[in-house]
Amino acid sequence: MDTAHSPWQPPLIWRAAQLLARALVGLLARLEVTGDVPEQFRRGPLVLAANHISPFDPLVMAAACQTRGIGPRIMATAGLFRVPVLGAAMRHAGHIRVDRGTSAVHRALDDAASAVARGSVILIYPEGRIGLDPGMWPERGKTGAARLALACGAPVVPVAQWGSHEVLPYQAPRGMLRGIARSLWRRPVVRVHFGTPVDLGETTAAHPGAARRATDRIIDALTDTLAPLRPDEPDLPRHVDPGRPSDPSRVHRRNPR
């Protein structure tokens, strides 16, 4: 991995946006952040792998990372980059566009690999979408996060979050105003925990099945990191979003070690 030049530094616009995210999250919820990223990893290269449960997650992750002094570059859906003003701000902040469902989707992984090789911290949702597991546990992941880490030799830190689904509904912007009004009144607790770096059990993605096995280890680690955040909700969440579909086809089943 090329580390000859200085690691990427988050620009002022992104640092300011993280402060704004922290203020907005604090207005709508009670944010509790636990765990940390080891000192030797926090300036990159590093892959943060987070579970995805709500449209509110990016704000939560921006705020949580700000509390730990980390300015990650986020792999985000292309739709956000097409929004006037927001898209330009995201490009300037160094975030990475992911064109899901198109032939250009592989370009995002190449861009992320280049960013990690230059010392960036990359935040990725290994599930590849807002998860639709019936119990809202991390579902079977896509292999992008594992392939990125294996290609660059970067460590992977699982970041679990719980509670953001009580702020914004799955179908936002539909129902968003109602969700915001409820959150302003109730201010639900949103918990984020930075877990222990994942042992991927692989050294390269070139071996058959390596990326899949490493992905399963990442999802296992995310599940283990999430469990203490929802101790009284081991099976189903208390908060039920009627607009959220359920898809059991990608339920993650832990592989025996």
Tab-separated table of C-alpha atoms in Angstrom:
chain	number	residue	atom	x	y	z
A	1	MET	CA	0.000	0.000	0.000
A	2	ASP	CA	1.308	3.445	-0.931
A	3	THR	CA	1.804	5.484	2.223
A	4	ALA	CA	4.563	7.748	0.957
A	5	HIS	CA	2.471	10.919	1.121
A	6	SER	CA	0.522	12.561	3.913
A	7	PRO	CA	-2.791	10.956	4.884
A	8	TRP	CA	-5.960	12.579	3.587
A	9	GLN	CA	-7.338	15.253	5.890
A	10	PRO	CA	-11.073	16.031	6.077
A	11	PRO	CA	-11.734	19.486	4.581
A	12	LEU	CA	-13.246	22.306	6.595
A	13	ILE	CA	-16.688	21.840	5.019
A	14	TRP	CA	-16.842	18.239	6.276
A	15	ARG	CA	-15.606	19.090	9.756
A	16	ALA	CA	-18.261	21.820	9.948
A	17	ALA	CA	-20.917	19.413	8.657
A	18	GLN	CA	-19.999	16.912	11.377
A	19	LEU	CA	-20.497	19.590	14.042
A	20	LEU	CA	-23.863	20.432	12.497
A	21	ALA	CA	-24.794	16.726	12.433
A	22	ARG	CA	-23.931	16.431	16.105
A	23	ALA	CA	-26.181	19.402	16.899
A	24	LEU	CA	-29.069	18.015	14.835
A	25	VAL	CA	-28.783	14.553	16.323
A	26	GLY	CA	-28.662	16.097	19.791
A	27	LEU	CA	-31.848	18.012	19.036
A	28	LEU	CA	-33.769	14.909	17.952
A	29	ALA	CA	-32.254	12.212	20.141
A	30	ARG	CA	-30.004	11.452	23.083
A	31	LEU	CA	-26.766	10.239	21.520
A	32	GLU	CA	-24.666	7.781	23.511
A	33	VAL	CA	-21.301	6.849	21.984
A	34	THR	CA	-19.132	4.126	23.489
A	35	GLY	CA	-15.973	2.350	22.416
A	36	ASP	CA	-13.243	3.927	20.334
A	37	VAL	CA	-10.884	3.411	17.436
A	38	PRO	CA	-7.322	2.392	18.360
A	39	GLU	CA	-4.972	5.361	18.158
A	40	GLN	CA	-2.812	3.774	15.475
A	41	PHE	CA	-5.838	3.433	13.142
A	42	ARG	CA	-7.791	6.645	13.686
A	43	ARG	CA	-6.007	8.721	11.003
A	44	GLY	CA	-6.264	5.906	8.478
A	45	PRO	CA	-5.957	3.834	6.502
A	46	LEU	CA	-9.084	2.312	8.038
A	47	VAL	CA	-12.448	0.840	7.057
A	48	LEU	CA	-15.390	1.517	9.379
A	49	ALA	CA	-18.157	-1.034	8.759
A	50	ALA	CA	-21.556	0.051	10.139
A	51	ASN	CA	-24.978	-1.567	10.259
A	52	HIS	CA	-27.725	0.314	8.399
A	53	ILE	CA	-31.202	0.590	9.945
A	54	SER	CA	-32.576	4.032	9.023
A	55	PRO	CA	-32.269	7.026	6.676
A	56	PHE	CA	-31.096	8.884	9.791
A	57	ASP	CA	-27.946	6.736	10.038
A	58	PRO	CA	-25.552	9.020	8.077
A	59	LEU	CA	-26.237	11.903	10.454
A	60	VAL	CA	-25.789	9.616	13.457
A	61	MET	CA	-22.503	8.240	12.125
A	62	ALA	CA	-21.188	11.712	11.257
A	63	ALA	CA	-21.985	12.869	14.792
A	64	ALA	CA	-20.563	9.751	16.464
A	65	CYS	CA	-17.337	9.935	14.478
A	66	GLN	CA	-17.003	13.612	15.382
A	67	THR	CA	-17.038	12.691	19.080
A	68	ARG	CA	-14.039	10.454	18.403
A	69	GLY	CA	-12.156	12.972	16.267
A	70	ILE	CA	-12.600	10.981	13.057
A	71	GLY	CA	-13.629	12.450	9.690
A	72	PRO	CA	-14.495	9.433	7.512
A	73	ARG	CA	-15.195	9.540	3.798
A	74	ILE	CA	-18.610	7.941	3.332
A	75	MET	CA	-19.564	5.594	0.517
A	76	ALA	CA	-23.041	6.941	-0.276
A	77	THR	CA	-25.762	6.249	-2.805
A	78	ALA	CA	-25.546	8.210	-6.060
A	79	GLY	CA	-28.961	9.757	-5.464
A	80	LEU	CA	-27.532	12.001	-2.747
A	81	PHE	CA	-24.925	13.343	-5.153
A	82	ARG	CA	-27.667	14.430	-7.556
A	83	VAL	CA	-29.369	16.642	-4.968
A	84	PRO	CA	-28.637	20.335	-5.652
A	85	VAL	CA	-26.156	21.880	-3.201
A	86	LEU	CA	-25.936	18.674	-1.135
A	87	GLY	CA	-24.294	16.775	-3.983
A	88	ALA	CA	-21.682	19.472	-4.534
A	89	ALA	CA	-20.977	19.623	-0.801
A	90	MET	CA	-20.538	15.848	-0.631
A	91	ARG	CA	-18.119	15.832	-3.546
A	92	HIS	CA	-16.116	18.669	-1.980
A	93	ALA	CA	-16.066	16.810	1.342
A	94	GLY	CA	-14.486	13.794	-0.371
A	95	HIS	CA	-17.327	11.307	-0.079
A	96	ILE	CA	-17.539	8.488	-2.605
A	97	ARG	CA	-20.456	8.012	-4.971
A	98	VAL	CA	-21.924	4.528	-5.319
A	99	ASP	CA	-24.058	3.945	-8.430
A	100	ARG	CA	-25.973	0.910	-7.213
A	101	GLY	CA	-27.520	-1.340	-9.838
A	102	THR	CA	-25.364	0.012	-12.673
A	103	SER	CA	-22.172	-1.058	-14.392
A	104	ALA	CA	-20.423	1.909	-12.741
A	105	VAL	CA	-20.846	0.462	-9.241
A	106	HIS	CA	-17.376	-1.125	-9.386
A	107	ARG	CA	-15.836	2.315	-9.902
A	108	ALA	CA	-16.838	3.213	-6.336
A	109	LEU	CA	-14.741	0.351	-4.964
A	110	ASP	CA	-11.759	1.481	-7.049
A	111	ASP	CA	-12.202	5.055	-5.789
A	112	ALA	CA	-12.472	3.826	-2.206
A	113	ALA	CA	-9.375	1.633	-2.582
A	114	SER	CA	-7.408	4.633	-3.876
A	115	ALA	CA	-8.662	6.715	-0.955
A	116	VAL	CA	-7.709	4.067	1.617
A	117	ALA	CA	-4.286	3.666	0.015
A	118	ARG	CA	-3.786	7.410	0.541
A	119	GLY	CA	-4.544	7.049	4.234
A	120	SER	CA	-8.258	7.814	4.365
A	121	VAL	CA	-10.837	6.461	6.793
A	122	ILE	CA	-13.729	5.019	4.767
A	123	LEU	CA	-17.198	4.445	6.214
A	124	ILE	CA	-19.156	1.729	4.436
A	125	TYR	CA	-22.412	-0.102	5.077
A	126	PRO	CA	-21.512	-3.727	4.273
A	127	GLU	CA	-25.193	-4.726	3.977
A	128	GLY	CA	-25.385	-2.506	0.884
A	129	ARG	CA	-28.789	-1.093	1.842
A	130	ILE	CA	-30.970	-0.334	4.843
A	131	GLY	CA	-31.258	-3.843	6.236
A	132	LEU	CA	-34.602	-5.610	6.027
A	133	ASP	CA	-33.896	-8.454	8.420
A	134	PRO	CA	-37.171	-9.166	10.300
A	135	GLY	CA	-35.466	-8.633	13.671
A	136	MET	CA	-33.392	-5.663	12.433
A	137	TRP	CA	-30.147	-7.563	12.962
A	138	PRO	CA	-27.358	-7.125	10.386
A	139	GLU	CA	-28.306	-9.065	7.285
A	140	ARG	CA	-26.073	-11.042	4.929
A	141	GLY	CA	-23.561	-8.541	3.620
A	142	LYS	CA	-22.244	-7.615	0.214
A	143	THR	CA	-18.550	-8.331	-0.288
A	144	GLY	CA	-17.453	-4.755	-1.050
A	145	ALA	CA	-16.196	-3.877	2.450
A	146	ALA	CA	-14.194	-7.093	2.720
A	147	ARG	CA	-12.728	-6.767	-0.776
A	148	LEU	CA	-11.755	-3.171	-0.017
A	149	ALA	CA	-10.012	-4.094	3.225
A	150	LEU	CA	-8.249	-7.111	1.726
A	151	ALA	CA	-7.095	-5.182	-1.331
A	152	CYS	CA	-5.578	-2.398	0.772
A	153	GLY	CA	-4.517	-4.322	3.845
A	154	ALA	CA	-6.582	-1.915	5.959
A	155	PRO	CA	-8.040	-2.851	9.353
A	156	VAL	CA	-11.826	-3.057	9.741
A	157	VAL	CA	-13.592	-1.676	12.819
A	158	PRO	CA	-17.288	-2.608	13.253
A	159	VAL	CA	-19.552	0.268	14.297
A	160	ALA	CA	-22.965	-0.746	15.609
A	161	GLN	CA	-25.840	1.676	16.036
A	162	TRP	CA	-29.321	1.317	17.502
A	163	GLY	CA	-32.216	3.733	17.889
A	164	SER	CA	-31.999	5.800	14.710
A	165	HIS	CA	-34.992	3.861	13.349
A	166	GLU	CA	-37.102	5.638	15.978
A	167	VAL	CA	-36.235	9.048	14.521
A	168	LEU	CA	-36.866	8.722	10.784
A	169	PRO	CA	-39.095	6.096	9.151
A	170	TYR	CA	-37.860	3.737	6.460
A	171	GLN	CA	-39.948	5.497	3.802
A	172	ALA	CA	-38.577	9.000	4.509
A	173	PRO	CA	-39.185	11.628	3.234
A	174	ARG	CA	-42.708	10.145	3.530
A	175	GLY	CA	-43.621	10.414	7.192
A	176	MET	CA	-40.496	12.425	7.958
A	177	LEU	CA	-42.257	15.414	9.535
A	178	ARG	CA	-44.256	13.125	11.815
A	179	GLY	CA	-41.100	11.286	12.832
A	180	ILE	CA	-39.230	14.520	13.554
A	181	ALA	CA	-42.130	15.895	15.607
A	182	ARG	CA	-42.281	12.679	17.656
A	183	SER	CA	-38.516	12.722	18.185
A	184	LEU	CA	-38.508	16.362	19.293
A	185	TRP	CA	-41.021	15.400	21.958
A	186	ARG	CA	-39.619	12.020	23.046
A	187	ARG	CA	-35.925	12.335	22.134
A	188	PRO	CA	-35.233	8.584	21.839
A	189	VAL	CA	-31.856	7.208	22.842
A	190	VAL	CA	-29.531	6.500	19.903
A	191	ARG	CA	-26.563	4.321	20.805
A	192	VAL	CA	-23.350	3.893	18.800
A	193	HIS	CA	-20.515	1.572	19.744
A	194	PHE	CA	-17.099	1.324	18.086
A	195	GLY	CA	-16.121	-2.314	18.381
A	196	THR	CA	-12.943	-4.355	18.292
A	197	PRO	CA	-11.057	-4.588	14.949
A	198	VAL	CA	-12.156	-7.629	12.963
A	199	ASP	CA	-9.884	-10.561	12.252
A	200	LEU	CA	-10.832	-11.185	8.629
A	201	GLY	CA	-9.126	-14.562	8.608
A	202	GLU	CA	-7.845	-13.862	5.082
A	203	THR	CA	-4.855	-12.056	3.603
A	204	THR	CA	-6.063	-11.595	0.042
A	205	ALA	CA	-9.310	-11.651	-1.901
A	206	ALA	CA	-7.659	-13.741	-4.619
A	207	HIS	CA	-8.373	-17.082	-2.954
A	208	PRO	CA	-11.727	-18.618	-3.885
A	209	GLY	CA	-14.408	-17.587	-1.412
A	210	ALA	CA	-12.070	-15.328	0.592
A	211	ALA	CA	-14.186	-12.175	0.201
A	212	ARG	CA	-17.341	-14.045	1.187
A	213	ARG	CA	-15.730	-15.545	4.292
A	214	ALA	CA	-14.281	-12.179	5.320
A	215	THR	CA	-17.672	-10.523	4.781
A	216	ASP	CA	-19.330	-13.060	7.063
A	217	ARG	CA	-16.750	-12.292	9.743
A	218	ILE	CA	-17.527	-8.570	9.443
A	219	ILE	CA	-21.271	-9.215	9.815
A	220	ASP	CA	-20.592	-11.568	12.748
A	221	ALA	CA	-18.575	-8.787	14.409
A	222	LEU	CA	-21.299	-6.223	13.729
A	223	THR	CA	-23.894	-8.524	15.259
A	224	ASP	CA	-21.734	-9.071	18.358
A	225	THR	CA	-21.150	-5.316	18.658
A	226	LEU	CA	-24.854	-4.541	18.282
A	227	ALA	CA	-26.141	-7.085	20.818
A	228	PRO	CA	-25.171	-5.093	23.955
A	229	LEU	CA	-26.927	-2.009	22.549
A	230	ARG	CA	-30.321	-3.773	22.476
A	231	PRO	CA	-30.211	-6.218	25.436
A	232	ASP	CA	-33.962	-6.014	26.051
A	233	GLU	CA	-34.816	-6.442	22.364
A	234	PRO	CA	-33.091	-9.730	21.479
A	235	ASP	CA	-35.584	-10.885	18.883
A	236	LEU	CA	-37.794	-8.064	17.592
A	237	PRO	CA	-37.480	-4.292	18.071
A	238	ARG	CA	-39.969	-2.569	20.352
A	239	HIS	CA	-40.445	0.278	17.902
A	240	VAL	CA	-42.351	-0.973	14.856
A	241	ASP	CA	-42.253	1.056	11.638
A	242	PRO	CA	-45.376	0.043	9.659
A	243	GLY	CA	-43.807	1.258	6.403
A	244	ARG	CA	-40.729	-0.927	6.735
A	245	PRO	CA	-40.783	-4.091	4.583
A	246	SER	CA	-39.333	-7.369	5.788
A	247	ASP	CA	-37.043	-9.539	3.682
A	248	PRO	CA	-35.926	-12.821	5.280
A	249	SER	CA	-34.014	-13.881	2.151
A	250	ARG	CA	-30.792	-12.278	3.392
A	251	VAL	CA	-30.899	-13.328	7.035
A	252	HIS	CA	-27.316	-13.763	8.212
A	253	ARG	CA	-26.421	-17.107	9.720
A	254	ARG	CA	-23.199	-17.253	11.665
A	255	ASN	CA	-20.615	-19.673	10.278
A	256	PRO	CA	-19.023	-22.052	12.812
A	257	ARG	CA	-15.377	-21.276	13.478
